[in-house]
GROMACS .gro file of N, CA and C in nm:
model
  234
    1UNK      N    1   0.649   0.877   0.747
    1UNK     CA    2   0.630   0.773   0.774
    1UNK      C    3   0.492   0.741   0.816
    2UNK      N    4   0.435   0.659   0.825
    2UNK     CA    5   0.292   0.624   0.879
    2UNK      C    6   0.327   0.464   0.925
    3UNK      N    7   0.261   0.451   1.083
    3UNK     CA    8   0.269   0.276   1.110
    3UNK      C    9   0.137   0.257   1.089
    4UNK      N   10   0.128   0.131   0.989
    4UNK     CA   11  -0.025   0.120   0.978
    4UNK      C   12  -0.051   0.006   1.023
    5UNK      N   13  -0.170  -0.073   1.046
    5UNK     CA   14  -0.242  -0.194   1.106
    5UNK      C   15  -0.375  -0.227   0.988
    6UNK      N   16  -0.303  -0.289   0.918
    6UNK     CA   17  -0.420  -0.310   0.813
    6UNK      C   18  -0.473  -0.483   0.871
    7UNK      N   19  -0.618  -0.428   0.891
    7UNK     CA   20  -0.695  -0.580   0.948
    7UNK      C   21  -0.818  -0.623   0.867
    8UNK      N   22  -0.814  -0.582   0.767
    8UNK     CA   23  -0.938  -0.632   0.635
    8UNK      C   24  -0.876  -0.607   0.499
    9UNK      N   25  -0.933  -0.639   0.437
    9UNK     CA   26  -0.927  -0.573   0.276
    9UNK      C   27  -0.919  -0.444   0.266
   10UNK      N   28  -0.809  -0.375   0.222
   10UNK     CA   29  -0.811  -0.258   0.179
   10UNK      C   30  -0.889  -0.228   0.070
   11UNK      N   31  -0.879  -0.119   0.030
   11UNK     CA   32  -0.962  -0.084  -0.069
   11UNK      C   33  -0.869  -0.059  -0.194
   12UNK      N   34  -0.897  -0.107  -0.295
   12UNK     CA   35  -0.774  -0.114  -0.448
   12UNK      C   36  -0.770   0.045  -0.453
   13UNK      N   37  -0.689   0.152  -0.478
   13UNK     CA   38  -0.673   0.302  -0.508
   13UNK      C   39  -0.563   0.334  -0.547
   14UNK      N   40  -0.477   0.451  -0.598
   14UNK     CA   41  -0.406   0.448  -0.648
   14UNK      C   42  -0.328   0.598  -0.671
   15UNK      N   43  -0.215   0.668  -0.643
   15UNK     CA   44  -0.166   0.769  -0.611
   15UNK      C   45  -0.146   0.836  -0.723
   16UNK      N   46  -0.140   0.975  -0.805
   16UNK     CA   47  -0.104   1.001  -0.926
   16UNK      C   48   0.089   1.081  -0.908
   17UNK      N   49   0.063   1.107  -0.785
   17UNK     CA   50   0.232   1.190  -0.737
   17UNK      C   51   0.266   1.089  -0.622
   18UNK      N   52   0.251   1.036  -0.577
   18UNK     CA   53   0.348   0.970  -0.473
   18UNK      C   54   0.347   0.809  -0.472
   19UNK      N   55   0.516   0.818  -0.453
   19UNK     CA   56   0.551   0.686  -0.415
   19UNK      C   57   0.541   0.643  -0.309
   20UNK      N   58   0.519   0.524  -0.313
   20UNK     CA   59   0.508   0.465  -0.147
   20UNK      C   60   0.616   0.347  -0.164
   21UNK      N   61   0.651   0.313   0.008
   21UNK     CA   62   0.708   0.179   0.004
   21UNK      C   63   0.660   0.112   0.151
   22UNK      N   64   0.657  -0.001   0.133
   22UNK     CA   65   0.565  -0.079   0.238
   22UNK      C   66   0.660  -0.200   0.288
   23UNK      N   67   0.709  -0.150   0.404
   23UNK     CA   68   0.809  -0.274   0.480
   23UNK      C   69   0.721  -0.349   0.592
   24UNK      N   70   0.659  -0.454   0.598
   24UNK     CA   71   0.579  -0.543   0.704
   24UNK      C   72   0.665  -0.562   0.798
   25UNK      N   73   0.566  -0.524   0.876
   25UNK     CA   74   0.674  -0.554   1.030
   25UNK      C   75   0.617  -0.651   1.094
   26UNK      N   76   0.457  -0.671   1.123
   26UNK     CA   77   0.435  -0.828   1.136
   26UNK      C   78   0.299  -0.865   1.108
   27UNK      N   79   0.302  -1.013   1.108
   27UNK     CA   80   0.176  -1.050   1.024
   27UNK      C   81   0.203  -1.067   0.888
   28UNK      N   82   0.082  -1.153   0.852
   28UNK     CA   83   0.110  -1.226   0.682
   28UNK      C   84  -0.037  -1.203   0.594
   29UNK      N   85   0.022  -1.140   0.501
   29UNK     CA   86  -0.104  -1.155   0.381
   29UNK      C   87  -0.058  -1.123   0.250
   30UNK      N   88  -0.091  -1.025   0.189
   30UNK     CA   89  -0.042  -1.027  -0.012
   30UNK      C   90  -0.090  -0.889   0.000
   31UNK      N   91  -0.028  -0.836  -0.134
   31UNK     CA   92  -0.044  -0.750  -0.161
   31UNK      C   93  -0.067  -0.713  -0.322
   32UNK      N   94  -0.175  -0.646  -0.374
   32UNK     CA   95  -0.228  -0.693  -0.533
   32UNK      C   96  -0.172  -0.508  -0.595
   33UNK      N   97  -0.085  -0.556  -0.676
   33UNK     CA   98   0.014  -0.461  -0.758
   33UNK      C   99  -0.066  -0.462  -0.846
   34UNK      N  100  -0.119  -0.379  -0.956
   34UNK     CA  101  -0.238  -0.389  -1.062
   34UNK      C  102  -0.323  -0.537  -1.099
   35UNK      N  103  -0.214  -0.609  -1.153
   35UNK     CA  104  -0.325  -0.783  -1.158
   35UNK      C  105  -0.214  -0.873  -1.124
   36UNK      N  106  -0.124  -0.786  -1.065
   36UNK     CA  107  -0.042  -0.935  -0.963
   36UNK      C  108  -0.061  -0.937  -0.813
   37UNK      N  109  -0.026  -1.014  -0.805
   37UNK     CA  110  -0.045  -1.082  -0.604
   37UNK      C  111   0.047  -1.123  -0.545
   38UNK      N  112   0.129  -1.059  -0.426
   38UNK     CA  113   0.249  -1.068  -0.403
   38UNK      C  114   0.250  -1.097  -0.297
   39UNK      N  115   0.280  -1.200  -0.218
   39UNK     CA  116   0.276  -1.273  -0.064
   39UNK      C  117   0.318  -1.143  -0.001
   40UNK      N  118   0.309  -1.138   0.110
   40UNK     CA  119   0.396  -1.048   0.254
   40UNK      C  120   0.418  -1.105   0.355
   41UNK      N  121   0.505  -1.089   0.456
   41UNK     CA  122   0.560  -1.122   0.522
   41UNK      C  123   0.594  -1.031   0.625
   42UNK      N  124   0.680  -1.065   0.773
   42UNK     CA  125   0.773  -0.998   0.770
   42UNK      C  126   0.912  -0.973   0.722
   43UNK      N  127   0.942  -0.818   0.665
   43UNK     CA  128   1.059  -0.741   0.619
   43UNK      C  129   1.037  -0.743   0.519
   44UNK      N  130   0.912  -0.843   0.421
   44UNK     CA  131   0.890  -0.801   0.303
   44UNK      C  132   0.864  -0.636   0.256
   45UNK      N  133   0.912  -0.558   0.185
   45UNK     CA  134   0.960  -0.429   0.102
   45UNK      C  135   0.897  -0.460  -0.029
   46UNK      N  136   0.780  -0.372  -0.030
   46UNK     CA  137   0.714  -0.317  -0.163
   46UNK      C  138   0.769  -0.182  -0.175
   47UNK      N  139   0.770  -0.128  -0.354
   47UNK     CA  140   0.762  -0.042  -0.388
   47UNK      C  141   0.642   0.015  -0.486
   48UNK      N  142   0.578   0.092  -0.425
   48UNK     CA  143   0.419   0.090  -0.514
   48UNK      C  144   0.456   0.261  -0.583
   49UNK      N  145   0.481   0.220  -0.745
   49UNK     CA  146   0.503   0.359  -0.783
   49UNK      C  147   0.403   0.441  -0.817
   50UNK      N  148   0.370   0.548  -0.865
   50UNK     CA  149   0.236   0.617  -0.891
   50UNK      C  150   0.165   0.603  -1.017
   51UNK      N  151   0.023   0.585  -1.020
   51UNK     CA  152  -0.018   0.504  -1.086
   51UNK      C  153  -0.050   0.332  -1.076
   52UNK      N  154   0.026   0.364  -0.957
   52UNK     CA  155  -0.007   0.160  -0.941
   52UNK      C  156  -0.158   0.114  -0.866
   53UNK      N  157  -0.260   0.023  -0.921
   53UNK     CA  158  -0.339   0.036  -0.877
   53UNK      C  159  -0.332  -0.035  -0.731
   54UNK      N  160  -0.365  -0.064  -0.612
   54UNK     CA  161  -0.288  -0.149  -0.506
   54UNK      C  162  -0.411  -0.149  -0.397
   55UNK      N  163  -0.369  -0.228  -0.323
   55UNK     CA  164  -0.388  -0.280  -0.203
   55UNK      C  165  -0.379  -0.404  -0.098
   56UNK      N  166  -0.365  -0.417   0.031
   56UNK     CA  167  -0.308  -0.491   0.104
   56UNK      C  168  -0.410  -0.584   0.137
   57UNK      N  169  -0.406  -0.689   0.138
   57UNK     CA  170  -0.474  -0.826   0.229
   57UNK      C  171  -0.406  -0.867   0.321
   58UNK      N  172  -0.483  -0.878   0.471
   58UNK     CA  173  -0.441  -0.985   0.557
   58UNK      C  174  -0.471  -0.877   0.701
   59UNK      N  175  -0.373  -0.932   0.792
   59UNK     CA  176  -0.360  -0.874   0.929
   59UNK      C  177  -0.205  -0.838   0.945
   60UNK      N  178  -0.176  -0.748   0.894
   60UNK     CA  179  -0.087  -0.668   0.870
   60UNK      C  180   0.011  -0.567   0.984
   61UNK      N  181   0.072  -0.454   1.021
   61UNK     CA  182   0.162  -0.398   1.041
   61UNK      C  183   0.234  -0.379   0.952
   62UNK      N  184   0.246  -0.240   0.923
   62UNK     CA  185   0.334  -0.211   0.782
   62UNK      C  186   0.417  -0.073   0.849
   63UNK      N  187   0.507  -0.046   0.790
   63UNK     CA  188   0.559   0.130   0.827
   63UNK      C  189   0.557   0.138   0.627
   64UNK      N  190   0.485   0.263   0.615
   64UNK     CA  191   0.451   0.329   0.481
   64UNK      C  192   0.525   0.472   0.496
   65UNK      N  193   0.650   0.449   0.404
   65UNK     CA  194   0.717   0.569   0.372
   65UNK      C  195   0.647   0.623   0.200
   66UNK      N  196   0.601   0.762   0.249
   66UNK     CA  197   0.572   0.799   0.150
   66UNK      C  198   0.633   0.930   0.057
   67UNK      N  199   0.675   0.947  -0.038
   67UNK     CA  200   0.725   1.036  -0.118
   67UNK      C  201   0.641   1.088  -0.246
   68UNK      N  202   0.629   1.201  -0.264
   68UNK     CA  203   0.643   1.317  -0.153
   68UNK      C  204   0.541   1.268   0.019
   69UNK      N  205   0.569   1.373   0.113
   69UNK     CA  206   0.457   1.367   0.223
   69UNK      C  207   0.324   1.285   0.155
   70UNK      N  208   0.231   1.184   0.242
   70UNK     CA  209   0.088   1.145   0.234
   70UNK      C  210   0.036   1.288   0.222
   71UNK      N  211  -0.045   1.251   0.065
   71UNK     CA  212  -0.192   1.425   0.029
   71UNK      C  213  -0.262   1.316   0.063
   72UNK      N  214  -0.402   1.367   0.154
   72UNK     CA  215  -0.510   1.316   0.146
   72UNK      C  216  -0.560   1.339  -0.030
   73UNK      N  217  -0.527   1.447  -0.069
   73UNK     CA  218  -0.637   1.480  -0.237
   73UNK      C  219  -0.529   1.385  -0.320
   74UNK      N  220  -0.447   1.346  -0.309
   74UNK     CA  221  -0.395   1.214  -0.403
   74UNK      C  222  -0.394   1.088  -0.395
   75UNK      N  223  -0.498   1.088  -0.325
   75UNK     CA  224  -0.563   0.906  -0.311
   75UNK      C  225  -0.691   0.873  -0.387
   76UNK      N  226  -0.633   0.851  -0.524
   76UNK     CA  227  -0.828   0.798  -0.567
   76UNK      C  228  -0.858   0.647  -0.615
   77UNK      N  229  -0.983   0.619  -0.564
   77UNK     CA  230  -1.037   0.514  -0.623
   77UNK      C  231  -1.125   0.454  -0.709
   78UNK      N  232  -1.136   0.346  -0.818
   78UNK     CA  233  -1.175   0.325  -0.910
   78UNK      C  234  -1.344   0.295  -0.905
   0.00000   0.00000   0.00000
């Protein structure tokens, strides 16, 4: 589990093996999941499957649950 502060647009990326669950603790913004954009606000929970290109936008504090544990070699950018 990682506590993440997002203060700008994150770079669009994906993971080949990792599933992520974002839980928004504070702030407002949106998340891009492939070609879909969803609003984010406190207590919003998002499931991100392997292969899904994603990025969060806005000023947010989130908990990021990564399964299996986060591995920087499993992060890919287009």
